[in-house]
Amino acid sequence: MTAELVRGQNHTLPQTRLEIRVSAGTPVVAGATLGDERGTVHGVEWIAHPGSPQLPGLEVSQQAAADHRLAVDLEALPAGAHRVTVLLALPVGAGGPVRFGAVPAPFVAVTGLDGTEIATFTLTDLDAESAVSALELYRRQDAWKVRAVGQGYAGGLAEMLADQGVTDPAALAGSIQEAVTRGLARSVAPPPPRTPEADRVGHATGSADHRPTAPPPAAPEPPEPLADPATTGPAHTTQPHTAQPHTAPGPAAAGASAAGPSTGGPINYAHPRRQHAAPPSPPPAAPPAQPGQPAQPVAGDATGWSMDERLYNQIWGMFEDLARAVAAYRSAVDFAESRMDQELDRALSDPRNRIGGAGDRAREAARAKRDELASRAREALDRDLAQLAAEAAVVEPALPAAYAGWGNPVWHAHRIPMEIPMALRIGDLHLPERTDLRIPLLVRLPLERGMWVDSGRTASEAAALMDTDLLRRLAMETAVAHAARLLAVYPPGEFAVHVIDPAGSAAGPLAPLVEAGVLAGPPAAGPGGVASVLAHLTRRVDLVQMAVRARAADSLPPDLDTGEQLLVVNDFPHGFDDRAVTQLRYLADEGPAVGVHLLMVADREEASAYGPVLDPLWRSLLRITPVADSHLADPWVGHAWTYEPLTIPPGSRVLEQVLAAVAAARGAAGR
């Protein structure tokens, strides 16, 4: 029976191999410290955190997330460790909440390896605290117990570490938050809460007074709670459609609310999926299922005010369902392996079983049990994967152009729209458990962070095997394809593309854009061209920022293009001096809030001479690759997903056709 603890209460632990599951509803940092009999931490080597996630007998998550699983083996802890304290902290500088009083109460459960809950604790009554000691496992007279602590610290992680006797806690807290920031930079941002339709359409007009008043966070925004922790706990979703993604506010609210609950004011205890306005139009009815068979999937089977929004939400639901189904499978396999190890240890601890056939029989029985458990877990996973694959098969053909791959026939009949779509597809994601099940990677429009196409040979195994010149060409072709997709989904004249190609080395890949006449000007070459384009866009950012802050959009110069701007930079940092690098960083930080976005093609190794000066630039951009690479993480359980770039079918002229349609639409609109 599960013990539901309150602050200060303890409970005896029946086993020593445990999982500690955290469900916070918003990304938090999870860590743990080891203490002696007095609770004193003897040094950084007794602290597990995202930058150093493993200790003997203890492993924590490597990034901030809404859900965590911490693995604990109490018998494997270092000698002298009598206490394990689980710590939670809010990420610093991630654009999310800054105090626990503004987020749902975190829920912590101590479970066995099979998921059976032993004790749970909901951390209520937190307010200004940004870090909290959630619970502790401690040894008392050769028995281990768990105690609900719930001690919060308004001074954050540094104050909490200092309270446990850590030397130089501020430096350690800073290194932990730095590791968290690096982890957030590789995490795919989930859909933020939805804004009214008028807010989203307002961006398509190009009016400066519809721009956000504050820049969105550089790192991915934390996810909204996708399940009510008070009712569901930390259990995984294993059936499709049991966890729908949230619909999202428009970019006008990105800086304040994309991360979830506000950092001020009372907590909203309303269920996150309850409708508080007129209900959206219902999704299409699914065909009746045969008795004993699951319901047939249907495209648009999600909430939303339009078919595009329902498809957007359905894709995010599939993304989360796949992440959680695979997490449940991997956890079950880990449990089977751990159980086999325990059974072998027990069997072979008796010297009588080490001779004759008893030991061999014990090994065979333990392995057979392991294989049986793993096989059952795989059967459950295969059922879920089959449902998701069937759903993907009906969703993919129904996608609008902005969500579709280049091979989808919808592009051949594409017409330039009169308002921007909710999102744009920039690639596909898959996991090794089923590589043919691809989830479209959608990013919200207008873009909330720029992109970086990594042209380095050290970026992935596939890149390391390629010729350097070929890899750079593929990287630039990838950037050109993304620029073309953006031009094709924006209304005529509402999106402009500028190109910096200092050495003129990208003339071939840029030819489709140049020949179609859809660039804002010829690709800029040489130091003078680089300086001119950067000065032009920096001036635009400054003027629009001043107009927004002064609420004086009408005072903008008449020649200022208030539409969205994309700067494609090839072969960075060649052709950039220190001033140009500073301007580029400024555009990366301040540009997205006022409609100026970066699409960089660069090898980070070639910019290593700048050292840590450019670290914020790389983190502010979503890294993608011209070849398959496992570098992106989901925001729920942190799997490493393989990113597959969108490719144009061999021999197809769809890119040229789309760009010709963009040029024709601009001409018809007088742009």
XYZ file of C-alpha atoms in Angstrom:
671
model
C 0.000 0.000 0.000
C 1.338 3.424 -0.947
C 2.193 5.769 1.923
C 1.042 9.319 1.174
C 3.452 11.399 3.219
C 3.078 14.886 4.602
C 5.954 17.187 5.488
C 8.125 15.616 8.207
C 6.571 12.142 8.009
C 8.738 9.072 7.355
C 8.197 5.554 6.046
C 10.318 2.403 6.036
C 11.658 1.331 2.646
C 11.113 -2.383 1.879
C 13.896 -2.564 -0.711
C 17.138 -0.840 -1.605
C 16.893 -0.557 -5.415
C 14.505 2.295 -6.083
C 13.340 4.922 -8.516
C 12.419 8.420 -7.428
C 9.932 9.904 -9.879
C 9.301 13.628 -10.074
C 6.359 15.237 -11.842
C 6.530 19.010 -11.691
C 4.326 20.319 -14.512
C 7.136 22.645 -15.590
C 10.829 21.929 -16.212
C 12.844 21.668 -13.030
C 16.410 20.681 -12.256
C 16.618 17.430 -10.290
C 19.692 16.410 -8.325
C 20.722 14.603 -5.169
C 23.355 14.909 -2.489
C 24.925 12.261 -0.275
C 25.389 13.081 3.377
C 27.033 11.465 6.373
C 25.277 10.678 9.645
C 24.969 14.409 10.349
C 23.739 15.174 6.833
C 26.965 16.941 5.837
C 28.030 16.730 2.195
C 31.764 16.015 2.041
C 32.417 17.559 -1.351
C 31.293 17.926 -4.930
C 32.027 14.234 -5.474
C 28.992 13.525 -3.264
C 26.606 15.569 -5.431
C 24.775 14.228 -8.506
C 23.478 16.923 -10.839
C 22.966 17.469 -14.606
C 26.635 18.297 -15.123
C 27.761 15.172 -13.214
C 24.760 12.856 -13.255
C 26.256 9.615 -11.925
C 27.617 8.586 -8.552
C 28.036 5.072 -7.167
C 24.469 3.928 -6.483
C 22.872 7.121 -7.776
C 21.945 8.569 -11.172
C 19.966 11.715 -12.006
C 18.714 13.378 -15.188
C 21.083 15.333 -17.420
C 18.665 18.159 -18.244
C 15.755 20.115 -16.849
C 12.416 18.438 -17.543
C 8.866 18.305 -16.246
C 9.278 14.612 -15.377
C 12.321 12.896 -13.894
C 13.350 9.395 -12.896
C 16.247 9.141 -10.449
C 17.805 5.688 -10.008
C 18.989 4.774 -6.499
C 20.777 1.649 -5.270
C 21.238 2.178 -1.553
C 23.571 -0.809 -1.180
C 25.957 0.620 -3.772
C 26.390 4.054 -2.155
C 29.892 5.089 -1.053
C 31.007 4.040 2.397
C 30.018 6.654 4.924
C 26.952 7.825 3.018
C 23.953 7.609 5.340
C 21.602 10.042 3.631
C 20.382 10.814 0.099
C 18.640 14.166 -0.283
C 16.638 14.822 -3.443
C 16.850 18.439 -4.623
C 14.636 20.336 -7.057
C 15.356 23.777 -8.478
C 13.887 26.008 -11.158
C 16.222 26.708 -14.124
C 17.745 30.170 -14.134
C 17.584 32.302 -17.271
C 15.365 29.887 -19.200
C 12.450 32.306 -19.461
C 10.304 30.183 -17.153
C 8.875 30.631 -13.663
C 11.255 31.915 -11.006
C 9.436 30.694 -7.890
C 7.659 27.490 -6.977
C 4.634 29.432 -5.786
C 3.789 30.191 -9.423
C 3.755 26.573 -10.630
C 1.752 23.457 -9.765
C 2.934 21.685 -6.624
C 5.667 19.158 -7.547
C 4.809 15.508 -6.927
C 7.503 13.044 -5.845
C 7.098 9.266 -5.635
C 9.495 6.617 -4.370
C 8.861 3.434 -6.343
C 10.286 -0.011 -6.868
C 11.941 -0.818 -10.167
C 8.646 -2.271 -11.383
C 6.902 1.078 -10.848
C 5.044 0.093 -7.657
C 4.710 3.187 -5.483
C 6.135 2.909 -1.983
C 5.670 6.486 -0.794
C 4.509 9.751 -2.354
C 4.795 13.378 -1.348
C 3.230 16.503 -2.855
C 5.259 19.638 -2.117
C 2.598 22.174 -1.200
C 2.794 25.601 0.471
C 5.796 26.806 -1.505
C 5.888 30.486 -2.454
C 9.028 32.549 -3.137
C 11.346 29.536 -3.060
C 13.220 28.645 -6.239
C 14.886 25.526 -4.821
C 13.621 22.853 -2.452
C 14.855 19.770 -0.628
C 12.037 17.429 -1.592
C 12.738 14.307 0.434
C 15.556 12.299 1.921
C 16.404 8.633 2.183
C 18.287 7.912 5.396
C 19.715 4.939 7.254
C 18.528 4.236 10.784
C 19.757 1.114 12.624
C 20.597 -0.783 9.424
C 17.204 0.043 7.876
C 16.524 2.653 5.229
C 13.636 5.071 5.492
C 12.223 7.942 3.445
C 11.253 11.275 4.975
C 9.189 14.015 3.327
C 11.161 17.249 3.763
C 9.747 20.041 1.582
C 12.262 22.643 2.809
C 12.327 25.548 0.362
C 15.015 28.168 -0.240
C 14.271 31.631 -1.590
C 17.991 32.051 -2.240
C 17.881 29.244 -4.759
C 20.271 26.417 -5.386
C 23.266 28.171 -3.846
C 21.490 28.711 -0.501
C 20.276 25.099 -0.460
C 23.766 23.728 -1.122
C 25.248 26.021 1.521
C 22.725 24.683 4.027
C 24.149 21.211 3.434
C 27.708 22.309 4.107
C 28.951 22.516 0.532
C 32.112 24.574 0.057
C 31.718 27.472 -2.421
C 28.033 26.738 -3.117
C 27.607 29.709 -5.477
C 30.237 28.393 -7.909
C 28.728 24.911 -7.868
C 25.201 26.296 -8.375
C 26.478 28.310 -11.337
C 28.090 25.251 -12.947
C 24.875 23.249 -12.468
C 22.766 25.958 -14.109
C 25.291 26.178 -16.958
C 24.897 22.435 -17.559
C 21.123 22.868 -17.493
C 21.315 25.689 -20.037
C 23.346 23.473 -22.374
C 20.742 20.736 -21.997
C 17.847 23.084 -22.720
C 19.590 24.270 -25.890
C 19.276 20.779 -27.378
C 15.725 20.175 -26.208
C 12.837 20.496 -28.646
C 10.501 23.179 -27.316
C 6.911 21.982 -26.791
C 3.943 23.987 -28.029
C 3.262 26.990 -25.794
C -0.318 27.821 -24.710
C -2.594 29.030 -27.501
C -3.425 32.676 -28.103
C -6.657 34.001 -29.583
C -6.705 33.835 -33.367
C -6.478 37.609 -33.672
C -3.088 37.697 -31.952
C -1.659 35.181 -34.376
C -3.112 36.802 -37.483
C -1.814 40.161 -36.342
C 1.743 39.058 -37.055
C 0.928 38.489 -40.679
C 0.112 42.150 -41.147
C 3.658 43.211 -40.349
C 2.414 45.914 -37.971
C 5.006 46.718 -35.354
C 2.458 47.159 -32.591
C 1.667 43.460 -32.842
C 5.236 42.510 -32.014
C 6.070 41.086 -28.604
C 7.113 43.646 -26.058
C 9.849 41.402 -24.688
C 12.148 38.943 -26.417
C 11.306 35.286 -26.104
C 13.718 33.083 -24.199
C 16.839 32.038 -26.060
C 16.694 28.531 -24.689
C 13.619 26.394 -25.359
C 10.665 27.320 -23.230
C 9.598 24.828 -20.556
C 6.643 22.595 -21.343
C 3.211 23.071 -19.936
C 1.978 20.183 -17.742
C 0.737 17.460 -20.056
C -0.950 15.484 -17.289
C -2.378 16.553 -13.966
C 0.244 15.388 -11.428
C -2.287 15.448 -8.631
C -4.387 12.815 -10.332
C -2.061 10.845 -12.558
C 1.242 10.929 -10.734
C 4.334 10.144 -12.760
C 2.971 7.203 -14.726
C 3.840 6.956 -18.396
C 1.286 7.249 -21.140
C 1.360 4.089 -23.204
C -1.697 4.468 -25.412
C -1.997 7.013 -28.205
C -4.238 9.996 -27.552
C -4.125 9.690 -23.776
C -1.991 12.809 -23.617
C -2.901 15.555 -26.032
C -0.473 18.445 -26.377
C -1.541 21.903 -25.432
C -2.565 24.417 -27.968
C -0.409 27.405 -27.892
C -0.373 31.265 -27.338
C 0.962 33.284 -30.135
C 4.397 34.748 -30.123
C 3.055 37.965 -28.651
C 2.902 36.146 -25.350
C 6.064 34.099 -25.812
C 8.266 36.167 -23.553
C 5.790 36.067 -20.683
C 3.735 32.933 -20.864
C 5.285 30.431 -23.228
C 6.930 28.730 -20.324
C 3.685 27.942 -18.588
C 2.229 29.613 -15.530
C 3.042 33.200 -14.788
C 5.759 33.969 -12.304
C 3.376 36.123 -10.291
C -0.168 35.964 -8.991
C -2.151 33.065 -7.634
C -1.841 29.552 -8.994
C -4.458 28.530 -11.533
C -5.756 25.164 -10.363
C -7.939 24.641 -13.442
C -7.303 21.469 -15.359
C -4.899 22.372 -18.224
C -7.132 20.867 -20.906
C -10.484 22.297 -19.779
C -12.041 24.677 -22.299
C -12.689 28.178 -20.962
C -14.149 29.603 -24.157
C -16.450 28.439 -26.871
C -15.506 24.872 -27.759
C -13.610 24.291 -30.992
C -15.266 22.626 -33.892
C -15.326 18.884 -33.297
C -12.778 16.675 -35.027
C -13.982 14.369 -37.768
C -15.618 11.213 -36.539
C -13.475 8.085 -36.690
C -14.826 5.029 -38.501
C -16.431 2.515 -36.123
C -13.966 -0.064 -34.855
C -14.470 -3.783 -35.175
C -15.253 -5.589 -31.891
C -12.057 -6.142 -29.937
C -10.041 -3.859 -32.219
C -8.732 -0.342 -31.500
C -10.488 2.613 -33.091
C -9.330 3.478 -36.582
C -7.119 6.576 -36.619
C -8.290 9.718 -38.373
C -6.442 12.878 -39.343
C -7.277 15.869 -37.156
C -8.245 13.776 -34.124
C -7.319 16.473 -31.597
C -8.719 19.693 -30.190
C -8.349 22.934 -32.117
C -10.163 25.833 -33.752
C -9.162 24.821 -37.277
C -8.022 21.725 -39.120
C -4.440 23.031 -39.164
C -4.480 23.495 -35.401
C -5.987 20.051 -34.828
C -3.288 18.470 -36.991
C -0.623 20.466 -35.162
C -1.910 19.236 -31.807
C -2.287 15.680 -33.078
C 1.356 15.605 -34.192
C 2.493 16.821 -30.778
C 0.285 14.181 -29.151
C 1.934 11.496 -31.289
C 5.350 12.888 -30.366
C 4.625 12.656 -26.653
C 2.940 9.258 -26.894
C 5.941 7.794 -28.701
C 8.348 9.305 -26.164
C 6.441 7.910 -23.201
C 5.766 4.499 -24.751
C 9.460 4.001 -25.443
C 10.351 5.266 -21.962
C 8.018 2.675 -20.423
C 9.573 -0.061 -22.562
C 13.134 0.914 -21.686
C 12.243 1.101 -17.996
C 10.695 -2.379 -18.154
C 13.801 -3.805 -19.825
C 16.024 -2.153 -17.201
C 13.849 -3.707 -14.485
C 14.155 -7.132 -16.116
C 17.945 -6.813 -16.208
C 18.075 -5.622 -12.605
C 15.817 -8.442 -11.451
C 18.020 -11.001 -13.199
C 21.089 -9.572 -11.472
C 19.364 -9.759 -8.082
C 18.268 -13.358 -8.620
C 21.750 -14.371 -9.714
C 23.289 -12.651 -6.695
C 20.914 -14.473 -4.347
C 21.437 -17.833 -6.037
C 25.222 -17.619 -6.156
C 25.622 -16.189 -2.664
C 25.039 -19.730 -1.374
C 28.308 -21.668 -1.816
C 26.348 -24.872 -2.373
C 24.986 -23.460 -5.642
C 28.437 -22.802 -7.027
C 29.178 -26.466 -7.643
C 27.287 -28.977 -9.690
C 24.424 -27.944 -11.910
C 22.515 -25.774 -9.412
C 24.330 -22.623 -10.424
C 23.795 -23.233 -14.109
C 20.100 -23.893 -13.547
C 19.804 -20.666 -11.513
C 21.426 -18.703 -14.324
C 19.172 -20.249 -16.938
C 16.052 -19.577 -14.854
C 17.048 -15.953 -14.205
C 17.806 -15.330 -17.876
C 14.570 -16.996 -18.965
C 12.628 -14.738 -16.605
C 14.510 -11.718 -17.935
C 13.725 -12.724 -21.511
C 10.053 -13.251 -20.656
C 9.705 -9.818 -19.031
C 11.543 -8.113 -21.883
C 9.408 -9.956 -24.450
C 6.167 -8.860 -22.758
C 7.418 -5.274 -22.655
C 8.297 -5.452 -26.349
C 4.844 -6.818 -27.196
C 3.228 -3.876 -25.413
C 5.552 -1.454 -27.180
C 4.863 -3.033 -30.555
C 1.114 -2.585 -30.023
C 1.613 1.095 -29.260
C 3.990 1.535 -32.187
C 1.531 -0.140 -34.542
C -1.220 2.259 -33.455
C 1.056 5.254 -33.884
C 2.236 4.020 -37.277
C -1.370 3.626 -38.424
C -2.100 7.134 -37.195
C 0.955 8.539 -38.975
C -0.150 6.831 -42.194
C -3.435 8.768 -42.236
C -2.033 12.034 -40.869
C 0.859 12.472 -43.314
C -1.256 12.687 -46.515
C -3.642 15.148 -44.835
C -0.968 17.671 -43.835
C -1.019 21.195 -45.276
C 2.060 22.359 -47.138
C 3.641 24.010 -44.094
C 3.549 20.691 -42.211
C 4.330 18.435 -45.208
C 7.592 17.074 -46.557
C 8.876 18.024 -49.992
C 7.648 14.743 -51.437
C 4.022 15.419 -50.489
C 1.870 16.224 -53.572
C 0.362 19.172 -51.697
C 3.418 21.233 -52.659
C 2.683 20.882 -56.369
C -0.674 22.609 -55.913
C 0.513 25.056 -53.267
C -0.779 28.621 -53.358
C 0.865 31.396 -51.380
C -1.416 31.986 -48.357
C -2.862 35.251 -47.117
C -1.948 34.568 -43.484
C 0.826 32.609 -41.829
C 0.252 29.055 -40.591
C 0.732 28.015 -36.983
C 3.977 26.150 -37.593
C 6.518 24.949 -40.136
C 8.031 21.505 -40.559
C 11.833 21.542 -40.525
C 12.591 17.818 -40.366
C 11.585 14.478 -38.894
C 12.399 12.725 -35.626
C 12.594 9.029 -34.839
C 13.819 6.628 -32.152
C 15.856 3.429 -32.658
C 12.979 1.207 -31.487
C 11.267 1.868 -34.837
C 13.186 3.993 -37.280
C 10.459 4.078 -39.936
C 8.011 5.793 -37.568
C 8.813 9.458 -38.197
C 7.362 12.362 -36.224
C 7.321 15.720 -38.050
C 9.385 18.319 -36.213
C 7.265 21.470 -36.193
C 8.434 24.903 -35.044
C 6.011 27.702 -34.270
C 5.643 30.701 -36.534
C 6.761 33.425 -36.289
C 10.050 31.818 -35.324
C 10.931 32.209 -31.672
C 14.596 31.265 -32.086
C 16.942 31.054 -35.026
C 18.478 27.936 -36.546
C 22.012 26.731 -37.028
C 22.798 24.210 -39.757
C 25.932 22.492 -38.484
C 28.373 21.973 -41.353
C 31.122 20.472 -39.183
C 32.460 16.960 -39.786
C 32.619 16.342 -36.029
C 28.891 16.970 -35.646
C 27.879 13.320 -36.118
C 29.122 9.925 -37.260
C 27.489 10.352 -40.663
C 29.118 13.766 -41.095
C 32.550 12.418 -40.150
C 32.423 10.003 -43.079
C 31.620 12.705 -45.631
C 33.859 14.926 -47.708
C 34.148 18.398 -46.178
C 33.130 20.276 -49.332
C 30.142 17.991 -49.915
C 29.001 18.416 -46.316
C 29.198 22.204 -46.580
C 27.222 22.138 -49.812
C 24.544 19.937 -48.217
C 24.379 22.299 -45.240
C 23.834 25.312 -47.486
C 21.246 23.443 -49.576
C 19.428 22.621 -46.335
C 19.415 26.302 -45.383
C 18.144 27.312 -48.826
C 15.324 24.759 -48.607
C 14.258 26.113 -45.205
C 14.345 29.689 -46.500
C 12.193 28.647 -49.465
C 9.638 26.974 -47.171
C 9.405 30.120 -45.064
C 8.926 32.298 -48.137
C 6.229 29.933 -49.404
C 4.085 29.943 -46.248
C 4.101 33.703 -45.602
C 1.771 36.138 -47.381
C 3.362 37.947 -50.349
C 5.866 40.552 -49.215
C 5.583 39.682 -45.517
C 8.845 37.744 -45.351
C 12.243 38.870 -46.672
C 15.428 36.836 -46.962
C 18.907 38.384 -46.761
C 22.055 36.376 -47.464
C 25.632 36.858 -46.304
C 28.120 34.755 -48.269
C 31.481 36.398 -47.513
C 33.583 34.367 -49.945
C 30.892 33.728 -52.532
C 31.342 29.984 -51.996
C 27.601 29.197 -51.924
C 26.707 30.422 -55.408
C 25.540 26.961 -56.486
C 23.159 26.204 -53.590
C 21.880 29.815 -53.627
C 21.061 29.709 -57.340
C 17.347 28.797 -56.912
C 16.772 31.820 -54.630
C 18.790 34.183 -56.810
C 17.278 33.068 -60.122
C 13.729 33.305 -58.742
C 14.372 36.888 -57.636
C 12.972 36.329 -54.140
C 15.929 37.655 -52.128
C 15.870 41.108 -50.559
C 19.106 41.840 -52.399
C 22.095 40.082 -53.938
C 24.058 37.838 -51.558
C 26.446 40.079 -49.625
C 30.124 39.254 -50.128
C 33.328 40.579 -48.603
C 33.758 42.569 -45.384
C 31.855 45.532 -46.832
C 28.841 43.438 -47.762
C 28.803 41.768 -44.344
C 28.947 45.146 -42.561
C 26.205 46.644 -44.763
C 23.658 43.857 -44.197
C 24.342 43.648 -40.463
C 24.035 47.415 -40.082
C 20.729 47.416 -41.990
C 19.173 44.689 -39.827
C 20.595 46.083 -36.587
C 19.019 49.460 -37.408
C 15.690 47.745 -38.067
C 15.808 45.948 -34.697
C 16.654 49.186 -32.889
C 13.883 51.204 -34.563
C 11.156 48.615 -34.062
C 12.175 48.077 -30.435
C 11.955 51.810 -29.759
C 8.577 52.031 -31.517
C 7.178 49.119 -29.515
C 8.411 50.478 -26.192
C 7.061 53.954 -26.967
C 3.819 52.529 -28.415
C 4.521 54.647 -31.469
C 4.384 52.249 -34.411
C 3.182 55.071 -36.674
C 6.483 56.884 -36.185
C 8.517 54.231 -37.999
C 10.236 55.467 -41.188
C 8.079 54.797 -44.249
C 10.892 52.892 -45.966
C 11.245 50.417 -43.089
C 10.098 46.902 -43.964
C 8.069 45.722 -40.960
C 7.661 42.194 -42.320
C 9.597 39.241 -40.932
C 13.280 39.166 -41.916
C 15.544 36.122 -42.223
C 19.325 36.470 -42.378
C 21.085 33.459 -43.915
C 24.774 33.444 -42.984
C 27.116 31.070 -44.808
C 30.549 29.940 -43.689
C 30.636 31.850 -40.383
C 32.994 33.246 -39.027
C 34.855 33.905 -42.319
C 34.542 37.567 -43.254
C 33.422 38.631 -39.751
C 35.466 40.996 -37.620
C 34.852 41.604 -33.926
C 32.249 44.303 -34.618
C 30.366 42.052 -37.023
C 30.389 39.196 -34.488
C 28.969 41.529 -31.839
C 26.208 42.647 -34.210
C 25.381 39.041 -35.056
C 25.054 38.156 -31.374
C 22.811 41.181 -30.923
C 20.540 40.035 -33.746
C 20.386 36.519 -32.258
C 19.404 37.887 -28.837
C 17.106 40.767 -29.731
C 15.989 40.033 -33.275
C 13.315 37.323 -32.795
C 11.188 39.612 -30.620
C 10.871 42.112 -33.477
C 10.826 39.763 -36.434
C 14.510 39.343 -37.365
C 15.747 35.746 -37.411
C 19.050 33.993 -38.051
C 19.721 30.901 -40.171
C 23.421 30.184 -39.853
C 25.492 27.636 -41.743
C 28.644 27.157 -39.724
C 31.185 24.751 -38.290
C 31.576 25.525 -34.619
C 35.147 24.260 -34.624
C 36.118 26.979 -37.101
C 34.852 29.611 -34.671
C 36.700 28.114 -31.702
C 39.146 31.039 -31.670
C 36.407 33.183 -30.138
C 36.200 30.792 -27.188
C 33.251 31.122 -24.793
C 32.277 34.497 -26.283
C 30.106 32.703 -28.841
C 28.609 30.109 -26.475
C 25.430 32.178 -25.949
C 25.056 32.469 -29.730
C 25.182 28.715 -30.307
C 22.787 28.059 -27.435
C 20.288 30.594 -28.725
C 19.942 28.741 -32.038
C 18.215 25.438 -32.734
C 20.928 23.154 -34.080
C 19.981 21.035 -37.070
C 22.170 19.007 -39.397
C 22.317 18.296 -43.141
C 22.598 14.567 -42.392
C 20.908 12.336 -39.821
C 22.119 12.937 -36.276
C 20.893 12.000 -32.777
C 21.242 15.324 -30.992
C 17.749 16.560 -30.114
C 15.878 15.726 -26.912
C 12.167 15.695 -26.208
C 10.828 17.868 -23.356
C 9.126 15.015 -21.463
C 11.600 12.215 -20.766
C 14.720 13.434 -22.574
C 15.245 10.693 -25.183
C 17.957 11.333 -27.767
C 16.010 11.553 -31.041
C 17.525 11.145 -34.475
C 16.882 14.234 -36.582
C 16.384 13.650 -40.317
C 16.528 16.765 -42.538
C 13.849 17.251 -45.170
C 15.159 16.319 -48.604
C 13.890 17.140 -52.065
C 13.147 13.980 -54.082
C 15.821 13.270 -56.732
C 14.946 14.845 -60.051
C 12.110 16.904 -58.582
C 11.774 20.583 -59.436
C 9.417 21.283 -56.565
C 11.795 23.863 -55.078
C 11.922 25.873 -58.305
C 8.131 25.607 -58.702
C 7.523 26.873 -55.173
C 9.917 29.801 -55.574
C 8.326 30.692 -58.905
C 4.942 30.759 -57.155
C 6.397 33.073 -54.483
C 7.752 35.443 -57.147
C 4.449 35.405 -59.047
C 2.434 36.105 -55.894
C 4.697 39.025 -55.057
C 4.281 40.431 -58.523
C 0.507 40.118 -58.366
C 0.473 41.872 -55.003
C 2.766 44.651 -56.190
C 5.497 43.673 -53.760
